[in-house]
Amino acid sequence: MSVTRIFSGIQPTGDLHLGNYFGAVRNWVELQQQAADTIYCVVDYHAITGGIDADVLPGRTMQLAGDLIACGIDPERSILFVQSHVPEHTELAWVFNAFAAFGDLSRMTQFKDKSGRAKHVSAGLFTYPVLQAADILLYLADGVPVGEDQSQHLELTRGIARRFNQVVGQEYFPDVQTLLTEGKRIMSLADPDKKMSKSLGEKHYVGLMEPPKRVAKKIRSAVTDAGGEAREDLSAGVANLVGMLRFAGQPEAAQQYAEEAKRGDLLYGHLKVAVADAVVAMLEPIQERRAQLSDDELSDVLADGAQRASAIAAPVMDDVRRLIGVGRGR
Ligand code: AQP
């Protein structure tokens, strides 16, 4: 792998779920062993684009940061921090608004999906990918581990970086690489044609901190197909369950269930029990680590993370101001 600095973020909009974990967070943990620098961020300014709730957001932000540590993000190896603690993110986003094309933003499928569901469609929801570009490029990161739903946003990030470099006449920002995993698109349990998502509602996802009984119940209720007939391809719901079994560490069993399902002689109840057992076993150590983490420890980690992030972000923002001719620069 040729990337040197990794950046990725996650929104504190609800429970961390299996889609986030298999698509992104598990890769974040693994990349700590491979990349020189790994920087991970809880992006609270992104979360407000879908609605404001000042009573809930601080708790969710802390909860999510703690959950990331429980998943294996090591604050000694990685910088873990909260986006709003480093104000350069929003400053660079404003600058990038002058480089992002309205037409490109209009084509973002996530905006189309989310605006279709939102009561109030904020301009922030529309310019969200510009803030995301700022999050990444503020650290001159060249690798971004994400789920597949973010690929289009990262294409936009590359476009903004190239336009910036062209306008200022200098190869200042790097070309970012999208780093996907095999679990890049985990589907909803209740509606397997849609991606697993926090905002779709409780029955659509398995939260990483959910008690084993609830995990098993949700998986038992997952939508499949009628079964009993041979078929060439698995239905979306069954393929999703087989995928989860594979990603939860049981590739041979997953392969066997997939073959049985194609022959039409798989009892889906058996598959669901196997998936639930594998997921519960995978979550157990994560939940144990989470229970051991105190709020004070977490606050210290985030304060330290913000300081280390600022040390990278501030000189980059100085350069940007100088290159575009605003402020005092350096
Ligand atoms: N279903 C998924 N499969 C694989 N990867 C996924 N990711 C999210 N859902 C899936 C990846 O998780 C990282 C963090 O995502 P996020 O929470 O910041 O935003 P999101 O993609 O909008 O996730 P949600 O759950 O759908 O949130 P809401 O409902 O609040 O919009 C990203 O790398 C994402 O690709």
mmCIF file of C-alpha atoms and ligand atoms in Angstrom:
data_model
loop_
_atom_site.group_PDB
_atom_site.id
_atom_site.type_symbol
_atom_site.label_atom_id
_atom_site.label_comp_id
_atom_site.label_asym_id
_atom_site.label_seq_id
_atom_site.Cartn_x
_atom_site.Cartn_y
_atom_site.Cartn_z
ATOM 1 C CA MET A 1 0.000 0.000 0.000
ATOM 2 C CA SER A 2 1.465 3.331 -0.991
ATOM 3 C CA VAL A 3 -0.449 5.737 1.247
ATOM 4 C CA THR A 4 1.382 7.515 4.026
ATOM 5 C CA ARG A 5 -1.295 9.359 5.951
ATOM 6 C CA ILE A 6 -4.774 8.035 6.621
ATOM 7 C CA PHE A 7 -7.752 10.176 7.583
ATOM 8 C CA SER A 8 -11.353 9.125 8.122
ATOM 9 C CA GLY A 9 -14.362 10.404 10.054
ATOM 10 C CA ILE A 10 -17.687 9.234 11.383
ATOM 11 C CA GLN A 11 -20.824 11.152 12.286
ATOM 12 C CA PRO A 12 -22.259 11.061 15.804
ATOM 13 C CA THR A 13 -25.811 10.644 14.507
ATOM 14 C CA GLY A 14 -26.673 7.461 16.404
ATOM 15 C CA ASP A 15 -25.376 4.022 17.324
ATOM 16 C CA LEU A 16 -22.223 2.676 15.709
ATOM 17 C CA HIS A 17 -23.459 -0.284 13.657
ATOM 18 C CA LEU A 18 -22.186 -3.336 11.791
ATOM 19 C CA GLY A 19 -22.194 -1.422 8.488
ATOM 20 C CA ASN A 20 -19.864 1.210 9.941
ATOM 21 C CA TYR A 21 -17.696 -1.510 11.469
ATOM 22 C CA PHE A 22 -17.331 -3.895 8.521
ATOM 23 C CA GLY A 23 -17.206 -1.074 5.969
ATOM 24 C CA ALA A 24 -14.846 1.317 7.710
ATOM 25 C CA VAL A 25 -13.919 1.110 11.386
ATOM 26 C CA ARG A 26 -12.372 -2.365 11.327
ATOM 27 C CA ASN A 27 -10.176 -1.187 8.470
ATOM 28 C CA TRP A 28 -9.223 1.897 10.504
ATOM 29 C CA VAL A 29 -7.961 -0.434 13.216
ATOM 30 C CA GLU A 30 -5.968 -2.598 10.780
ATOM 31 C CA LEU A 31 -4.438 0.401 9.031
ATOM 32 C CA GLN A 32 -2.849 1.458 12.310
ATOM 33 C CA GLN A 33 -0.304 -1.307 11.645
ATOM 34 C CA GLN A 34 0.311 -0.308 8.024
ATOM 35 C CA ALA A 35 0.290 3.459 7.541
ATOM 36 C CA ALA A 36 2.720 5.957 8.982
ATOM 37 C CA ASP A 37 -0.017 8.213 10.376
ATOM 38 C CA THR A 38 -3.635 7.425 11.138
ATOM 39 C CA ILE A 39 -6.035 10.214 12.034
ATOM 40 C CA TYR A 40 -9.638 9.488 13.018
ATOM 41 C CA CYS A 41 -12.318 12.018 13.755
ATOM 42 C CA VAL A 42 -15.834 12.178 15.179
ATOM 43 C CA VAL A 43 -17.368 14.694 12.793
ATOM 44 C CA ASP A 44 -19.928 16.586 14.871
ATOM 45 C CA TYR A 45 -20.231 19.504 12.417
ATOM 46 C CA HIS A 46 -21.435 16.986 9.833
ATOM 47 C CA ALA A 47 -24.058 15.661 12.251
ATOM 48 C CA ILE A 48 -25.843 19.034 12.492
ATOM 49 C CA THR A 49 -26.641 19.050 8.764
ATOM 50 C CA GLY A 50 -29.479 16.600 9.430
ATOM 51 C CA GLY A 51 -30.959 18.576 12.370
ATOM 52 C CA ILE A 52 -29.887 20.208 15.622
ATOM 53 C CA ASP A 53 -30.314 18.652 19.056
ATOM 54 C CA ALA A 54 -27.990 20.318 21.559
ATOM 55 C CA ASP A 55 -29.183 18.029 24.383
ATOM 56 C CA VAL A 56 -28.238 14.862 22.534
ATOM 57 C CA LEU A 57 -25.204 15.647 20.361
ATOM 58 C CA PRO A 58 -22.517 16.034 23.093
ATOM 59 C CA GLY A 59 -23.406 12.641 24.602
ATOM 60 C CA ARG A 60 -23.432 10.935 21.220
ATOM 61 C CA THR A 61 -20.078 12.457 20.329
ATOM 62 C CA MET A 62 -18.461 11.120 23.501
ATOM 63 C CA GLN A 63 -20.189 7.757 23.192
ATOM 64 C CA LEU A 64 -18.967 7.289 19.638
ATOM 65 C CA ALA A 65 -15.382 8.277 20.472
ATOM 66 C CA GLY A 66 -15.413 5.713 23.288
ATOM 67 C CA ASP A 67 -16.889 3.065 21.007
ATOM 68 C CA LEU A 68 -14.079 3.645 18.503
ATOM 69 C CA ILE A 69 -11.475 3.020 21.213
ATOM 70 C CA ALA A 70 -13.360 -0.133 22.217
ATOM 71 C CA CYS A 71 -13.199 -1.278 18.577
ATOM 72 C CA GLY A 72 -9.408 -1.012 18.683
ATOM 73 C CA ILE A 73 -8.493 2.560 17.766
ATOM 74 C CA ASP A 74 -5.386 3.059 19.852
ATOM 75 C CA PRO A 75 -4.914 6.695 20.928
ATOM 76 C CA GLU A 76 -1.178 6.080 21.302
ATOM 77 C CA ARG A 77 -0.827 5.095 17.649
ATOM 78 C CA SER A 78 -3.594 7.198 16.120
ATOM 79 C CA ILE A 79 -4.857 10.711 16.547
ATOM 80 C CA LEU A 80 -8.473 10.483 17.715
ATOM 81 C CA PHE A 81 -10.341 13.758 18.105
ATOM 82 C CA VAL A 82 -13.598 15.662 17.659
ATOM 83 C CA GLN A 83 -13.948 17.790 14.525
ATOM 84 C CA SER A 84 -15.300 20.921 16.266
ATOM 85 C CA HIS A 85 -12.248 20.998 18.567
ATOM 86 C CA VAL A 86 -10.124 21.963 15.541
ATOM 87 C CA PRO A 87 -11.765 25.051 13.980
ATOM 88 C CA GLU A 88 -9.624 24.913 10.821
ATOM 89 C CA HIS A 89 -12.001 22.242 9.455
ATOM 90 C CA THR A 90 -14.828 24.721 8.944
ATOM 91 C CA GLU A 91 -12.456 27.461 7.804
ATOM 92 C CA LEU A 92 -10.996 25.270 5.050
ATOM 93 C CA ALA A 93 -14.505 24.127 4.098
ATOM 94 C CA TRP A 94 -15.423 27.748 3.404
ATOM 95 C CA VAL A 95 -12.351 28.163 1.207
ATOM 96 C CA PHE A 96 -13.210 24.930 -0.640
ATOM 97 C CA ASN A 97 -16.717 26.259 -1.317
ATOM 98 C CA ALA A 98 -14.988 28.575 -3.762
ATOM 99 C CA PHE A 99 -13.377 25.600 -5.523
ATOM 100 C CA ALA A 100 -16.238 23.086 -5.513
ATOM 101 C CA ALA A 101 -18.547 23.192 -8.529
ATOM 102 C CA PHE A 102 -22.278 23.531 -7.887
ATOM 103 C CA GLY A 103 -22.941 21.079 -10.725
ATOM 104 C CA ASP A 104 -20.705 18.419 -9.130
ATOM 105 C CA LEU A 105 -22.433 18.806 -5.756
ATOM 106 C CA SER A 106 -25.840 18.510 -7.449
ATOM 107 C CA ARG A 107 -24.906 15.032 -8.639
ATOM 108 C CA MET A 108 -24.193 13.577 -5.179
ATOM 109 C CA THR A 109 -26.496 10.600 -4.681
ATOM 110 C CA GLN A 110 -26.278 10.779 -0.888
ATOM 111 C CA PHE A 111 -27.688 14.315 -1.022
ATOM 112 C CA LYS A 112 -30.502 13.130 -3.256
ATOM 113 C CA ASP A 113 -31.317 10.243 -0.864
ATOM 114 C CA LYS A 114 -31.086 12.246 2.337
ATOM 115 C CA SER A 115 -32.845 15.350 1.010
ATOM 116 C CA GLY A 116 -35.690 13.113 -0.139
ATOM 117 C CA ARG A 117 -36.176 11.950 3.458
ATOM 118 C CA ALA A 118 -35.506 15.275 5.265
ATOM 119 C CA LYS A 119 -38.234 17.676 6.407
ATOM 120 C CA HIS A 120 -35.849 20.618 6.266
ATOM 121 C CA VAL A 121 -33.223 20.335 3.527
ATOM 122 C CA SER A 122 -30.363 22.481 4.812
ATOM 123 C CA ALA A 123 -27.715 24.021 2.574
ATOM 124 C CA GLY A 124 -25.286 22.188 4.870
ATOM 125 C CA LEU A 125 -26.640 18.855 3.665
ATOM 126 C CA PHE A 126 -25.841 20.007 0.146
ATOM 127 C CA THR A 127 -22.312 21.252 0.905
ATOM 128 C CA TYR A 128 -21.530 18.349 3.277
ATOM 129 C CA PRO A 129 -18.994 16.802 0.836
ATOM 130 C CA VAL A 130 -17.081 20.107 0.791
ATOM 131 C CA LEU A 131 -16.602 19.912 4.561
ATOM 132 C CA GLN A 132 -15.582 16.285 4.091
ATOM 133 C CA ALA A 133 -12.941 17.338 1.543
ATOM 134 C CA ALA A 134 -11.669 19.888 4.069
ATOM 135 C CA ASP A 135 -11.530 17.237 6.834
ATOM 136 C CA ILE A 136 -9.272 15.056 4.720
ATOM 137 C CA LEU A 137 -7.075 17.600 2.976
ATOM 138 C CA LEU A 138 -6.466 19.652 6.124
ATOM 139 C CA TYR A 139 -4.139 16.797 7.105
ATOM 140 C CA LEU A 140 -2.713 16.341 3.584
ATOM 141 C CA ALA A 141 -3.989 12.757 3.925
ATOM 142 C CA ASP A 142 -3.617 10.502 0.894
ATOM 143 C CA GLY A 143 -5.667 7.460 2.013
ATOM 144 C CA VAL A 144 -9.280 7.436 3.175
ATOM 145 C CA PRO A 145 -10.810 4.176 4.443
ATOM 146 C CA VAL A 146 -14.596 4.376 3.979
ATOM 147 C CA GLY A 147 -17.649 2.387 2.926
ATOM 148 C CA GLU A 148 -18.720 2.379 -0.698
ATOM 149 C CA ASP A 149 -21.380 5.064 -0.132
ATOM 150 C CA GLN A 150 -18.546 7.565 0.285
ATOM 151 C CA SER A 151 -16.749 6.839 -3.005
ATOM 152 C CA GLN A 152 -18.549 9.590 -4.867
ATOM 153 C CA HIS A 153 -17.708 12.136 -2.167
ATOM 154 C CA LEU A 154 -14.038 11.194 -2.401
ATOM 155 C CA GLU A 155 -14.109 11.727 -6.160
ATOM 156 C CA LEU A 156 -15.319 15.235 -5.359
ATOM 157 C CA THR A 157 -12.458 15.652 -2.866
ATOM 158 C CA ARG A 158 -9.987 14.753 -5.631
ATOM 159 C CA GLY A 159 -11.646 17.305 -7.917
ATOM 160 C CA ILE A 160 -11.399 20.072 -5.303
ATOM 161 C CA ALA A 161 -7.726 19.285 -4.616
ATOM 162 C CA ARG A 162 -6.871 19.328 -8.321
ATOM 163 C CA ARG A 163 -8.706 22.590 -8.941
ATOM 164 C CA PHE A 164 -7.009 24.185 -5.946
ATOM 165 C CA ASN A 165 -3.572 23.039 -7.108
ATOM 166 C CA GLN A 166 -4.241 24.314 -10.608
ATOM 167 C CA VAL A 167 -5.471 27.736 -9.440
ATOM 168 C CA VAL A 168 -2.596 28.339 -7.013
ATOM 169 C CA GLY A 169 -0.060 26.869 -9.448
ATOM 170 C CA GLN A 170 1.388 24.377 -6.976
ATOM 171 C CA GLU A 171 0.877 20.652 -6.241
ATOM 172 C CA TYR A 172 -0.143 21.471 -2.684
ATOM 173 C CA PHE A 173 -2.840 18.914 -1.906
ATOM 174 C CA PRO A 174 -2.301 15.183 -2.605
ATOM 175 C CA ASP A 175 -4.554 12.963 -4.699
ATOM 176 C CA VAL A 176 -6.501 10.890 -2.176
ATOM 177 C CA GLN A 177 -7.044 7.152 -2.556
ATOM 178 C CA THR A 178 -10.330 5.542 -1.509
ATOM 179 C CA LEU A 179 -9.626 2.464 0.619
ATOM 180 C CA LEU A 180 -12.540 0.019 0.513
ATOM 181 C CA THR A 181 -13.009 -3.317 2.293
ATOM 182 C CA GLU A 182 -14.833 -6.487 1.326
ATOM 183 C CA GLY A 183 -17.629 -5.347 3.669
ATOM 184 C CA LYS A 184 -17.922 -2.033 1.840
ATOM 185 C CA ARG A 185 -21.707 -2.189 1.588
ATOM 186 C CA ILE A 186 -23.657 -3.914 4.378
ATOM 187 C CA MET A 187 -27.378 -3.834 3.791
ATOM 188 C CA SER A 188 -30.305 -3.091 6.116
ATOM 189 C CA LEU A 189 -31.779 -6.095 7.950
ATOM 190 C CA ALA A 190 -35.356 -4.913 7.451
ATOM 191 C CA ASP A 191 -34.950 -3.658 3.888
ATOM 192 C CA PRO A 192 -31.941 -5.372 2.272
ATOM 193 C CA ASP A 193 -32.173 -3.256 -0.873
ATOM 194 C CA LYS A 194 -31.036 -0.251 1.196
ATOM 195 C CA LYS A 195 -27.689 0.160 2.947
ATOM 196 C CA MET A 196 -27.585 -0.378 6.690
ATOM 197 C CA SER A 197 -27.947 3.089 8.134
ATOM 198 C CA LYS A 198 -28.538 4.642 11.551
ATOM 199 C CA SER A 199 -31.079 7.114 10.270
ATOM 200 C CA LEU A 200 -33.362 4.452 8.755
ATOM 201 C CA GLY A 201 -34.303 3.340 12.280
ATOM 202 C CA GLU A 202 -33.570 0.689 14.912
ATOM 203 C CA LYS A 203 -34.767 -2.409 13.089
ATOM 204 C CA HIS A 204 -32.486 -1.706 10.125
ATOM 205 C CA TYR A 205 -29.177 -2.105 11.906
ATOM 206 C CA VAL A 206 -27.279 -4.040 14.583
ATOM 207 C CA GLY A 207 -25.572 -1.636 16.990
ATOM 208 C CA LEU A 208 -22.139 -2.680 18.209
ATOM 209 C CA MET A 209 -23.090 -2.094 21.836
ATOM 210 C CA GLU A 210 -26.450 -3.865 21.754
ATOM 211 C CA PRO A 211 -27.000 -6.701 24.248
ATOM 212 C CA PRO A 212 -26.661 -10.238 22.785
ATOM 213 C CA LYS A 213 -30.383 -11.020 23.078
ATOM 214 C CA ARG A 214 -31.335 -7.964 21.062
ATOM 215 C CA VAL A 215 -28.666 -8.700 18.457
ATOM 216 C CA ALA A 216 -30.031 -12.239 18.048
ATOM 217 C CA LYS A 217 -33.625 -10.985 17.861
ATOM 218 C CA LYS A 218 -32.800 -8.431 15.176
ATOM 219 C CA ILE A 219 -30.928 -11.012 13.092
ATOM 220 C CA ARG A 220 -33.773 -13.509 13.522
ATOM 221 C CA SER A 221 -36.157 -10.900 12.126
ATOM 222 C CA ALA A 222 -33.972 -10.127 9.091
ATOM 223 C CA VAL A 223 -35.855 -10.118 5.780
ATOM 224 C CA THR A 224 -34.886 -13.009 3.475
ATOM 225 C CA ASP A 225 -36.871 -14.691 0.694
ATOM 226 C CA ALA A 226 -39.339 -17.595 0.743
ATOM 227 C CA GLY A 227 -36.538 -20.143 0.095
ATOM 228 C CA GLY A 228 -36.993 -23.763 -0.975
ATOM 229 C CA GLU A 229 -36.104 -23.229 -4.642
ATOM 230 C CA ALA A 230 -32.821 -23.506 -6.493
ATOM 231 C CA ARG A 231 -31.482 -20.158 -7.740
ATOM 232 C CA GLU A 232 -28.388 -18.806 -9.465
ATOM 233 C CA ASP A 233 -27.830 -15.804 -7.197
ATOM 234 C CA LEU A 234 -28.655 -15.262 -3.563
ATOM 235 C CA SER A 235 -31.427 -12.778 -2.755
ATOM 236 C CA ALA A 236 -30.223 -9.474 -1.249
ATOM 237 C CA GLY A 237 -31.280 -10.430 2.296
ATOM 238 C CA VAL A 238 -29.619 -13.854 2.260
ATOM 239 C CA ALA A 239 -26.461 -12.506 0.594
ATOM 240 C CA ASN A 240 -26.270 -9.888 3.344
ATOM 241 C CA LEU A 241 -26.533 -12.508 6.123
ATOM 242 C CA VAL A 242 -23.950 -14.736 4.429
ATOM 243 C CA GLY A 243 -21.647 -11.723 4.103
ATOM 244 C CA MET A 244 -22.036 -10.879 7.785
ATOM 245 C CA LEU A 245 -21.141 -14.447 8.730
ATOM 246 C CA ARG A 246 -18.020 -14.227 6.576
ATOM 247 C CA PHE A 247 -16.961 -10.854 7.984
ATOM 248 C CA ALA A 248 -17.659 -12.031 11.534
ATOM 249 C CA GLY A 249 -14.922 -14.637 11.025
ATOM 250 C CA GLN A 250 -16.638 -17.730 9.599
ATOM 251 C CA PRO A 251 -15.810 -17.831 5.874
ATOM 252 C CA GLU A 252 -16.149 -21.636 5.494
ATOM 253 C CA ALA A 253 -19.578 -21.774 7.119
ATOM 254 C CA ALA A 254 -20.628 -18.763 5.027
ATOM 255 C CA GLN A 255 -19.549 -20.542 1.844
ATOM 256 C CA GLN A 256 -21.450 -23.690 2.838
ATOM 257 C CA TYR A 257 -24.667 -21.796 3.634
ATOM 258 C CA ALA A 258 -24.394 -19.904 0.333
ATOM 259 C CA GLU A 259 -24.170 -23.195 -1.587
ATOM 260 C CA GLU A 260 -27.119 -24.672 0.304
ATOM 261 C CA ALA A 261 -29.189 -21.535 -0.335
ATOM 262 C CA LYS A 262 -28.446 -21.758 -4.075
ATOM 263 C CA ARG A 263 -29.526 -25.392 -4.121
ATOM 264 C CA GLY A 264 -32.743 -24.357 -2.345
ATOM 265 C CA ASP A 265 -32.228 -26.626 0.674
ATOM 266 C CA LEU A 266 -31.137 -24.113 3.302
ATOM 267 C CA LEU A 267 -33.337 -23.480 6.325
ATOM 268 C CA TYR A 268 -32.834 -19.755 6.836
ATOM 269 C CA GLY A 269 -33.397 -20.150 10.587
ATOM 270 C CA HIS A 270 -30.114 -22.083 10.789
ATOM 271 C CA LEU A 271 -28.256 -19.385 8.921
ATOM 272 C CA LYS A 272 -29.682 -16.702 11.219
ATOM 273 C CA VAL A 273 -28.623 -18.568 14.365
ATOM 274 C CA ALA A 274 -25.088 -18.967 12.955
ATOM 275 C CA VAL A 275 -24.895 -15.250 12.070
ATOM 276 C CA ALA A 276 -26.233 -14.178 15.466
ATOM 277 C CA ASP A 277 -23.757 -16.424 17.326
ATOM 278 C CA ALA A 278 -20.809 -15.197 15.255
ATOM 279 C CA VAL A 279 -21.752 -11.520 15.635
ATOM 280 C CA VAL A 280 -22.376 -11.815 19.382
ATOM 281 C CA ALA A 281 -18.986 -13.546 19.844
ATOM 282 C CA MET A 282 -17.265 -10.845 17.781
ATOM 283 C CA LEU A 283 -18.918 -8.041 19.777
ATOM 284 C CA GLU A 284 -18.233 -9.489 23.220
ATOM 285 C CA PRO A 285 -14.622 -8.257 23.652
ATOM 286 C CA ILE A 286 -15.532 -4.879 22.116
ATOM 287 C CA GLN A 287 -18.359 -4.432 24.616
ATOM 288 C CA GLU A 288 -16.088 -5.502 27.479
ATOM 289 C CA ARG A 289 -13.460 -2.934 26.517
ATOM 290 C CA ARG A 290 -16.139 -0.252 26.257
ATOM 291 C CA ALA A 291 -17.388 -0.972 29.767
ATOM 292 C CA GLN A 292 -13.869 -0.448 31.148
ATOM 293 C CA LEU A 293 -13.349 2.987 29.604
ATOM 294 C CA SER A 294 -14.090 5.927 31.929
ATOM 295 C CA ASP A 295 -15.377 9.343 30.830
ATOM 296 C CA ASP A 296 -12.283 11.007 32.299
ATOM 297 C CA GLU A 297 -9.927 8.796 30.292
ATOM 298 C CA LEU A 298 -11.924 9.546 27.181
ATOM 299 C CA SER A 299 -11.858 13.323 27.756
ATOM 300 C CA ASP A 300 -8.072 13.174 28.156
ATOM 301 C CA VAL A 301 -7.676 11.188 24.924
ATOM 302 C CA LEU A 302 -9.806 13.663 22.982
ATOM 303 C CA ALA A 303 -8.023 16.712 24.402
ATOM 304 C CA ASP A 304 -4.662 15.216 23.452
ATOM 305 C CA GLY A 305 -6.022 14.225 20.018
ATOM 306 C CA ALA A 306 -7.253 17.775 19.337
ATOM 307 C CA GLN A 307 -3.848 19.165 20.245
ATOM 308 C CA ARG A 308 -2.003 16.761 17.948
ATOM 309 C CA ALA A 309 -4.488 17.354 15.124
ATOM 310 C CA SER A 310 -4.179 21.147 15.501
ATOM 311 C CA ALA A 311 -0.408 20.910 15.223
ATOM 312 C CA ILE A 312 -0.869 19.508 11.681
ATOM 313 C CA ALA A 313 -3.914 21.565 10.704
ATOM 314 C CA ALA A 314 -2.767 25.063 11.703
ATOM 315 C CA PRO A 315 0.277 25.326 9.372
ATOM 316 C CA VAL A 316 -1.726 23.846 6.473
ATOM 317 C CA MET A 317 -4.409 26.482 7.005
ATOM 318 C CA ASP A 318 -1.713 29.175 7.141
ATOM 319 C CA ASP A 319 -0.404 27.942 3.777
ATOM 320 C CA VAL A 320 -3.903 27.923 2.290
ATOM 321 C CA ARG A 321 -4.599 31.500 3.380
ATOM 322 C CA ARG A 322 -1.279 32.627 1.918
ATOM 323 C CA LEU A 323 -1.833 30.723 -1.344
ATOM 324 C CA ILE A 324 -5.270 32.273 -1.911
ATOM 325 C CA GLY A 325 -4.299 35.734 -0.670
ATOM 326 C CA VAL A 326 -6.476 36.166 2.398
ATOM 327 C CA GLY A 327 -5.606 36.980 6.016
ATOM 328 C CA ARG A 328 -2.066 37.584 7.097
ATOM 329 C CA GLY A 329 -0.781 34.141 6.154
ATOM 330 C CA ARG A 330 2.818 33.456 7.034
HETATM 331 N N1 AQP B 1 -24.064 0.037 5.414
HETATM 332 C C1 AQP B 1 -22.773 0.335 5.365
HETATM 333 N N2 AQP B 1 -21.898 -0.556 4.810
HETATM 334 C C2 AQP B 1 -20.565 -0.260 4.765
HETATM 335 N N3 AQP B 1 -20.045 0.901 5.232
HETATM 336 C C3 AQP B 1 -20.881 1.808 5.780
HETATM 337 N N4 AQP B 1 -20.688 3.013 6.323
HETATM 338 C C4 AQP B 1 -21.881 3.509 6.742
HETATM 339 N N5 AQP B 1 -22.865 2.650 6.474
HETATM 340 C C5 AQP B 1 -22.289 1.574 5.874
HETATM 341 C C6 AQP B 1 -19.383 3.662 6.462
HETATM 342 O O1 AQP B 1 -19.197 4.015 7.823
HETATM 343 C C7 AQP B 1 -18.414 5.216 7.892
HETATM 344 C C8 AQP B 1 -19.073 6.207 8.795
HETATM 345 O O2 AQP B 1 -20.316 6.590 8.257
HETATM 346 P P1 AQP B 1 -21.156 7.779 8.878
HETATM 347 O O3 AQP B 1 -21.912 7.308 10.052
HETATM 348 O O4 AQP B 1 -20.302 8.934 9.141
HETATM 349 O O5 AQP B 1 -22.132 8.198 7.766
HETATM 350 P P2 AQP B 1 -23.101 7.385 6.890
HETATM 351 O O6 AQP B 1 -22.382 6.710 5.776
HETATM 352 O O7 AQP B 1 -24.120 8.341 6.451
HETATM 353 O O8 AQP B 1 -23.656 6.270 7.886
HETATM 354 P P3 AQP B 1 -25.128 6.040 8.273
HETATM 355 O O9 AQP B 1 -25.264 4.982 9.287
HETATM 356 O O10 AQP B 1 -25.928 5.851 7.032
HETATM 357 O O11 AQP B 1 -25.483 7.372 9.007
HETATM 358 P P4 AQP B 1 -26.721 8.285 8.857
HETATM 359 O O12 AQP B 1 -27.899 7.370 8.878
HETATM 360 O O13 AQP B 1 -26.646 9.209 10.011
HETATM 361 O O14 AQP B 1 -26.577 8.974 7.551
HETATM 362 C C9 AQP B 1 -18.283 5.724 6.443
HETATM 363 O O15 AQP B 1 -17.009 5.392 5.959
HETATM 364 C C10 AQP B 1 -19.346 4.980 5.707
HETATM 365 O O16 AQP B 1 -19.009 4.781 4.355
#
